[in-house]
Tab-separated table of C-alpha atoms in Angstrom:
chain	number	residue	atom	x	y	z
A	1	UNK	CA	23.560	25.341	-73.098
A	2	UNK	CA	21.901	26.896	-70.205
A	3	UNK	CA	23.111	25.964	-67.114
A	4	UNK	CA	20.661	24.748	-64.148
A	5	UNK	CA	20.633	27.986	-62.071
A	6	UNK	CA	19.662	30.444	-65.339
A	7	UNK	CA	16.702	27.508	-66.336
A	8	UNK	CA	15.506	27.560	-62.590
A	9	UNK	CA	15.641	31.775	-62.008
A	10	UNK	CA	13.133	32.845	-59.776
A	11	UNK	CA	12.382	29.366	-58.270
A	12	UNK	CA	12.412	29.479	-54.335
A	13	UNK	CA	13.761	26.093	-53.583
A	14	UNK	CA	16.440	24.154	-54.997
A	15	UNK	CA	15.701	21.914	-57.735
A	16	UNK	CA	16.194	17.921	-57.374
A	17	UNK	CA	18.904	16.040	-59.339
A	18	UNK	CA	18.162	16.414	-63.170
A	19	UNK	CA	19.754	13.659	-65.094
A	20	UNK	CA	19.331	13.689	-68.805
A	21	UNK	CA	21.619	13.355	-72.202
A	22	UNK	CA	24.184	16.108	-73.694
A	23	UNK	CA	25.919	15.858	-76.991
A	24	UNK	CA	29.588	16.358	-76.634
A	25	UNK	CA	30.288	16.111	-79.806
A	26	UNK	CA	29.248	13.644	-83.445
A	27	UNK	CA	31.026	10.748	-81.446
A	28	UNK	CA	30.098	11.251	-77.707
A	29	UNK	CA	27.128	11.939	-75.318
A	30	UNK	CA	26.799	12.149	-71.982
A	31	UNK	CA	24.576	11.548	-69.527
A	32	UNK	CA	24.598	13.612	-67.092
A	33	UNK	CA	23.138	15.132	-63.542
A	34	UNK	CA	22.433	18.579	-62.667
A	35	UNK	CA	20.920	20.297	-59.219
A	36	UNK	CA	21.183	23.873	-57.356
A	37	UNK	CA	19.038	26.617	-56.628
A	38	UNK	CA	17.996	29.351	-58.554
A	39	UNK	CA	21.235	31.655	-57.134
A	40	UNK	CA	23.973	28.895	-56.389
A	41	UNK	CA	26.803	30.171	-54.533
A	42	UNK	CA	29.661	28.108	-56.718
A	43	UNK	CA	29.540	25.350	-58.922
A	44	UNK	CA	31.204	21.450	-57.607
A	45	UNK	CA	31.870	19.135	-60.728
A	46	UNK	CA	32.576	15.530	-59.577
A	47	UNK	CA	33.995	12.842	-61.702
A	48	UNK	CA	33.732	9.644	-60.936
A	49	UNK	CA	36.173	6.797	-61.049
A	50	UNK	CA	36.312	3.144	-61.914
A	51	UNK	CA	33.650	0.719	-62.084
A	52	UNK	CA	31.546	3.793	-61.148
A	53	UNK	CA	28.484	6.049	-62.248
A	54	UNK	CA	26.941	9.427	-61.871
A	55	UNK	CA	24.604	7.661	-59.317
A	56	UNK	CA	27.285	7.689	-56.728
A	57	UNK	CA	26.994	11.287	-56.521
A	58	UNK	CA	23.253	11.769	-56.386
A	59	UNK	CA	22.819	12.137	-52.257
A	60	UNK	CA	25.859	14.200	-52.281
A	61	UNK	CA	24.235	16.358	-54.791
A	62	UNK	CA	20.861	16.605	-52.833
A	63	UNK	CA	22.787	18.149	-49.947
A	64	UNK	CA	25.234	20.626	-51.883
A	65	UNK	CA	22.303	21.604	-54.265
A	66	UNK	CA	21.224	23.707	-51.226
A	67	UNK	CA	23.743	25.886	-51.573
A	68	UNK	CA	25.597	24.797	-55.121
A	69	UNK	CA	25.047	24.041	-58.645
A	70	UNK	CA	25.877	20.200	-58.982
A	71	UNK	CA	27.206	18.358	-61.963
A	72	UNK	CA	28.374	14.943	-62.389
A	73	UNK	CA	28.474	13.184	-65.698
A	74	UNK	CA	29.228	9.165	-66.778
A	75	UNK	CA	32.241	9.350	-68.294
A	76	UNK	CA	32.428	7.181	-72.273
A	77	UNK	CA	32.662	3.694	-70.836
A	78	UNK	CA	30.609	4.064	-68.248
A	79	UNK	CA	26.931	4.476	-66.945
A	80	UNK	CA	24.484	5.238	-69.973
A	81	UNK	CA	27.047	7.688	-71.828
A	82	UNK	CA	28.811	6.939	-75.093
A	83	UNK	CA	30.617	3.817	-75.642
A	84	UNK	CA	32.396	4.197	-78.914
A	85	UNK	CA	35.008	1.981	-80.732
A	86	UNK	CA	38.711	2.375	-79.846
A	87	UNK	CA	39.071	3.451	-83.433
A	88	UNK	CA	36.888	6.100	-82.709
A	89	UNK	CA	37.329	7.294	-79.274
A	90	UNK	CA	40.835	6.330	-77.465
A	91	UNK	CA	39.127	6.440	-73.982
A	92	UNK	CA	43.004	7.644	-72.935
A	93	UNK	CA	43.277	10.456	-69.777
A	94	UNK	CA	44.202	12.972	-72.557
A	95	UNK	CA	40.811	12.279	-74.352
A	96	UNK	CA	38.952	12.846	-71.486
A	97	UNK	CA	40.212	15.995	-70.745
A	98	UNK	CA	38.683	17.277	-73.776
A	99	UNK	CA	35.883	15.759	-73.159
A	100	UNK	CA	35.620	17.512	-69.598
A	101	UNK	CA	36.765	20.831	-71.314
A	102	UNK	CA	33.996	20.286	-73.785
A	103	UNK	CA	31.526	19.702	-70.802
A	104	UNK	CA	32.409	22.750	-68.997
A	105	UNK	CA	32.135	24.675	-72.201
A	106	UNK	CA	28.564	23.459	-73.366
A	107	UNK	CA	27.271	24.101	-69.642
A	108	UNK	CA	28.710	27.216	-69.396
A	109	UNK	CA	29.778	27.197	-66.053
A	110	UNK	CA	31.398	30.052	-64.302
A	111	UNK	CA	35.210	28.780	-64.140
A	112	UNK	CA	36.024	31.427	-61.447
A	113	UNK	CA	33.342	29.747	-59.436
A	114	UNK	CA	34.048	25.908	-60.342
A	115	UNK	CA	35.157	23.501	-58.037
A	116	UNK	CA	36.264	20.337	-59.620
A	117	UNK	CA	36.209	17.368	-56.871
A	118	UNK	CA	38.012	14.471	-59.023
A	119	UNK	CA	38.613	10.576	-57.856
A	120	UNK	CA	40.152	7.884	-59.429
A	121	UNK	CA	40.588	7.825	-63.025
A	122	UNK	CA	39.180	11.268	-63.159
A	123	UNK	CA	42.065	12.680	-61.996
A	124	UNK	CA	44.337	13.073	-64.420
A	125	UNK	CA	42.180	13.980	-67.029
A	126	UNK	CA	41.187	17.072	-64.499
A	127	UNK	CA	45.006	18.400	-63.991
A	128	UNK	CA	45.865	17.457	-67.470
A	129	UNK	CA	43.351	19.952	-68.402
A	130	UNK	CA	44.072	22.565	-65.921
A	131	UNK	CA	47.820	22.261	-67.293
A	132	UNK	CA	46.269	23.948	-70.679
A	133	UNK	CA	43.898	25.928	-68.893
A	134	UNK	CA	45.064	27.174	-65.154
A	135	UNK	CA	41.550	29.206	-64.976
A	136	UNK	CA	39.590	26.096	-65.647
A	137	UNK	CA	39.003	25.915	-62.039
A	138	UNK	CA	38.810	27.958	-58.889
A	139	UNK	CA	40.219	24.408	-57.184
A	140	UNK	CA	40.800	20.930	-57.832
A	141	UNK	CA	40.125	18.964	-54.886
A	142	UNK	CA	41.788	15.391	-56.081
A	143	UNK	CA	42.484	11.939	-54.945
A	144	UNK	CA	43.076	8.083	-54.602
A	145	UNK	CA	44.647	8.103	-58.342
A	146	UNK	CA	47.437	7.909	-59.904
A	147	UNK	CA	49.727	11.016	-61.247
A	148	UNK	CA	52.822	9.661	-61.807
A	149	UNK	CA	54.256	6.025	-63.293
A	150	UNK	CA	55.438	4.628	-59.957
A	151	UNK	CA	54.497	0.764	-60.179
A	152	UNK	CA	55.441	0.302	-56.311
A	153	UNK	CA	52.435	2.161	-55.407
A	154	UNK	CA	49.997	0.489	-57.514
A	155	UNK	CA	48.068	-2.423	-56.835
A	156	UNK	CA	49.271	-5.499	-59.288
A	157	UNK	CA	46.506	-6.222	-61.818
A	158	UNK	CA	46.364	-2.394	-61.970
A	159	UNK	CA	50.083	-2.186	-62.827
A	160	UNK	CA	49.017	-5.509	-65.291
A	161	UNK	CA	46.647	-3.176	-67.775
A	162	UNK	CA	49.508	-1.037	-68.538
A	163	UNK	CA	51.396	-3.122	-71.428
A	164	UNK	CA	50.897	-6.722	-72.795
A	165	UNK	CA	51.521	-9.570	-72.386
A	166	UNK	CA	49.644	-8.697	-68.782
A	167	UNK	CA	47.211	-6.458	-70.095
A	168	UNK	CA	44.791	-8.543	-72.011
A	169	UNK	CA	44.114	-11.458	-69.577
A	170	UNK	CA	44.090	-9.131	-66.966
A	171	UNK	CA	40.971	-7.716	-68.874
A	172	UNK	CA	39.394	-10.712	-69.480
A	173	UNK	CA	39.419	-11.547	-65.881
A	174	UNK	CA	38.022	-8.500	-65.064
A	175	UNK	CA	35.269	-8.615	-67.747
A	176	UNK	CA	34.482	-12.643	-66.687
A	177	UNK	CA	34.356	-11.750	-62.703
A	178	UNK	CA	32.183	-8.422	-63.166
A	179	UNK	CA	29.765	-9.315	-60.423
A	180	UNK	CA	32.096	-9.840	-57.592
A	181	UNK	CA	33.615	-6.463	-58.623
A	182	UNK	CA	30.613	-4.302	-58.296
A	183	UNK	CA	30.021	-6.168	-54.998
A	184	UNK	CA	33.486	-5.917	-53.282
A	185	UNK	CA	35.701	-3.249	-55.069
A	186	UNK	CA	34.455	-0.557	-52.653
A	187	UNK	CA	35.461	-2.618	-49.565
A	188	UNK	CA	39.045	-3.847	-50.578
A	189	UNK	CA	41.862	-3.308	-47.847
A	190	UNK	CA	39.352	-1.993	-44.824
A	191	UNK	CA	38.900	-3.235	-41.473
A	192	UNK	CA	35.773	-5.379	-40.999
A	193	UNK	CA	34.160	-2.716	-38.791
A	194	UNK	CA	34.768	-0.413	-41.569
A	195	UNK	CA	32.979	-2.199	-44.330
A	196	UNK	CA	29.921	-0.434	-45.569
A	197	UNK	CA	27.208	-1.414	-48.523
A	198	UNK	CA	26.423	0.723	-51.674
A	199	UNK	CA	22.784	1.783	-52.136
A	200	UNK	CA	20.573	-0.471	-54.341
A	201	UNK	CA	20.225	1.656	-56.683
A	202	UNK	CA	24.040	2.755	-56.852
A	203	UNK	CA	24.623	-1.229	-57.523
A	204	UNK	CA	21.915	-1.557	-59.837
A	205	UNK	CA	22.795	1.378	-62.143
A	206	UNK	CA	26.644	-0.126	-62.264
A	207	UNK	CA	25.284	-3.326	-63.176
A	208	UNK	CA	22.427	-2.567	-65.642
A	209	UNK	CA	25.279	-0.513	-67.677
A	210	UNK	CA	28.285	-2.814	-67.177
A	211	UNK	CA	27.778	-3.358	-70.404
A	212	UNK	CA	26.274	-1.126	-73.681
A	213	UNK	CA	27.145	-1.313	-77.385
A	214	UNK	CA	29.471	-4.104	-77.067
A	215	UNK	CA	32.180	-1.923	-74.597
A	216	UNK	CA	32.123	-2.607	-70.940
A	217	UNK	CA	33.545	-0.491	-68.267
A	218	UNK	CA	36.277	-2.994	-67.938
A	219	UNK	CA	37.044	-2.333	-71.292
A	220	UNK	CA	37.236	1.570	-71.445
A	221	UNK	CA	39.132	1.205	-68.060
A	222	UNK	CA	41.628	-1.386	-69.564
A	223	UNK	CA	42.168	1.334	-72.748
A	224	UNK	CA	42.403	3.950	-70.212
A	225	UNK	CA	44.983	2.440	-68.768
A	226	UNK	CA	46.755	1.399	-71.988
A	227	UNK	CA	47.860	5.276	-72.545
A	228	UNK	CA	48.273	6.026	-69.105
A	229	UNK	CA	52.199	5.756	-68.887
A	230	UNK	CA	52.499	7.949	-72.032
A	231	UNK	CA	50.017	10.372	-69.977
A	232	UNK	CA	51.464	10.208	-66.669
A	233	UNK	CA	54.856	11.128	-68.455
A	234	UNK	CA	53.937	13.967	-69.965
A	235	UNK	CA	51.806	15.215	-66.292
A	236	UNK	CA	55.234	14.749	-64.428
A	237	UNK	CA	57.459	16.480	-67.500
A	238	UNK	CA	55.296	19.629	-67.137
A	239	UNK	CA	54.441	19.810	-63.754
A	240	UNK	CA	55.699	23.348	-62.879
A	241	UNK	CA	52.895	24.283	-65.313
A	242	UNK	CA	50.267	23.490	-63.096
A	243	UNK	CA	49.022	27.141	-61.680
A	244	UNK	CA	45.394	25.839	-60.644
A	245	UNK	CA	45.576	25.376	-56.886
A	246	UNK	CA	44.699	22.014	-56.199
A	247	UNK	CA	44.219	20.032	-52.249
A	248	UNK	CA	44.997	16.225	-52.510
A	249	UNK	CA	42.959	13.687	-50.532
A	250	UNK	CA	44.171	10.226	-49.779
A	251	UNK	CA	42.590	7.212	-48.272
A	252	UNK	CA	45.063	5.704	-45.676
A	253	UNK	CA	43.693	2.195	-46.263
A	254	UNK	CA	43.758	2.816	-50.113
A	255	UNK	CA	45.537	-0.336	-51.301
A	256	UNK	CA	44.879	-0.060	-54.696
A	257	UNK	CA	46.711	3.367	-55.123
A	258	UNK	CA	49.090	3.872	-51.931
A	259	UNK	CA	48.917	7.368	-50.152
A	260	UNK	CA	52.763	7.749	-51.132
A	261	UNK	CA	51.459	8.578	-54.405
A	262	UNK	CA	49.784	11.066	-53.253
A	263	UNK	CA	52.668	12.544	-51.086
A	264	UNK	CA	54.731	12.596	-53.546
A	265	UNK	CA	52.407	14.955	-56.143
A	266	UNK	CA	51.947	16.985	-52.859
A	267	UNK	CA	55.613	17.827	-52.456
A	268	UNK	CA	56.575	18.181	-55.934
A	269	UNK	CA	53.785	20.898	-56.184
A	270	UNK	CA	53.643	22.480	-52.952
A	271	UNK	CA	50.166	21.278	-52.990
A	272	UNK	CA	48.025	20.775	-49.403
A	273	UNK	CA	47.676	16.688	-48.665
A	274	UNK	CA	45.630	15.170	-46.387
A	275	UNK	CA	45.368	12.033	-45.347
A	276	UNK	CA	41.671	10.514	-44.406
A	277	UNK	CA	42.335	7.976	-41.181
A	278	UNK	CA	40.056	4.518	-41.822
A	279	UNK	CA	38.723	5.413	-45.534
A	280	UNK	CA	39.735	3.378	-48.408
A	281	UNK	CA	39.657	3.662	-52.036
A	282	UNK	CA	36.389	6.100	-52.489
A	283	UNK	CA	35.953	8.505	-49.245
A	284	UNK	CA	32.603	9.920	-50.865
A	285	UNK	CA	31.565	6.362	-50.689
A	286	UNK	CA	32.425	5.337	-47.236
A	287	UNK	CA	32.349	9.085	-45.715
A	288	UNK	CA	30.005	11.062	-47.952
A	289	UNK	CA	29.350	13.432	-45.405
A	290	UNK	CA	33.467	14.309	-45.352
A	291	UNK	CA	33.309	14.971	-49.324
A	292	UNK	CA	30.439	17.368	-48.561
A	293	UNK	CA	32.468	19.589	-45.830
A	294	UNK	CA	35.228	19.236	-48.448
A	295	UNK	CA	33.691	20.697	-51.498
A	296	UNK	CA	32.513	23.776	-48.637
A	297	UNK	CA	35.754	24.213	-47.445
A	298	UNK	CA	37.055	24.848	-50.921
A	299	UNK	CA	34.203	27.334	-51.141
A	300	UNK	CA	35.481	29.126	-48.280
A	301	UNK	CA	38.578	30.608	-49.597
């Protein structure tokens, strides 16, 4: 597939978002958003995290597409991609990690030119790749998530979808009190002068596709999180295999995934850490403007 800059050669402005479908593969498609110029200057791949879409990126992308090629895709689960059986598609970190190395490969990004910017439960699926591939990436710039099995850092009914007899009810609950997520799981843990409101349309697009061929996000989250011991595990046993240089960012009123987390993959890699004073769970939610002067710092070395 041709990627955005080759379709838009010769144009003299950079081209708004484009969000259409791409076949992964006989099981999964995604939808997906595209924008940069007609000579980009590096690519930035985001991937999103939990109850989220591809919509959360979309101003984000309006302001690096002056300068970058921008992808972000839903990933199966979520937004208006695939949402296939558990029979069919584990939704597990390792799975999607092929599905982001399929992505890459259909778009035909330039890897030496790739930024990947990953949050949340797109985290490990990014460094489990770059364990198999240390050139998938000129940087990973990763945060908020969770690398290693270390229940004291995790937020309880997070801890809960890892292994019955939690697991289940825990996603029930989650399935049956939807709404209030969408509304409030953004906000969790800050100050009240912190607090901030998603866009209409960023609420509207989570809630419209809460839900699609019988598999909510709570669902593909709650199988996520069903292999993600097993997945963490095998992250930590082969850590010293991970070449791709990667910067950690960390909320300092994250409460669902404490910074310690965080610290801890820093030193065991040697990796830079940095800890963002007053954000939460999602900085490119409640500081946008800080993800963008993130993604141009990587650029910069």
């Amino acid at each position: 597939m041709m990627s955005v800059a080759s379709a838009n050669a010769g144009a003299s402005s950079p081209a708004a978002p484009d969000i259409d479908l791409i076949k992964i593969d006989e099981t999964i498609t995604l939808r997906h958003m595209v924008a940069g110029p007609s000579s980009p200057k590096g690519t930035v791949l985001f991937l999103h995290g939990f109850p989220e879409t591809l919509t959360v990126w979309k101003t984000i992308a309006e302001t690096l597409g002056k300068d970058y090629e921008v992808h972000a895709f839903d990933w199966p689960g979520y937004g208006q991609s695939s949402r296939p059986s558990a029979e069919q598609f584990s939704y597990s970190p390792k799975d999607y990690a092929k599905v982001l190395k399929a992505y890459i490969e259909k778009t035909e990004v330039d890897r030496s030119k790739l930024v990947i910017y990953a949050s949340d439960i797109g985290g490990l699926p990014a460094l489990l790749l770059a364990l198999e591939e240390p050139t998938v990436a000129r940087k990973i710039i990763v945060g908020d998530f969770a690398p290693f099995n270390r229940p004291e850092y995790m937020y309880e009914s997070l801890q809960n979808l890892k292994a019955e007899p939690k697991a289940t009810p825990t996603r029930a609950y989650m399935n049956k009190t939807s709404d209030e997520i969408l509304q409030n799981v953004h906000r969790r843990g800050l100050a009240p002068e912190a607090q901030y409101e998603l866009s209409a349309k960023v609420q509207e697009d989570m809630k419209a596709f809460w839900e699609r061929d019988g598999v909510t996000s709570a669902d593909a989250f709650a199988l996520y999180y069903s292999h993600f011991t097993r997945d963490e595990y095998y992250l930590e046993a082969n850590i010293q295999r991970l070449k791709t240089p990667v910067k950690i960012i960390w909320g300092e009123r994250d409460i669902y995934i404490k910074p310690e987390m965080g610290k801890e993959f820093a030193e065991l890699t040697g990796a830079e850490f940095e800890l963002l004073t007053g954000i939460g769970h999602f900085p490119h939610l409640q500081d946008p403007a800080r993800t963008i002067e993130e993604v141009r710092e990587a650029f910069s070395k």
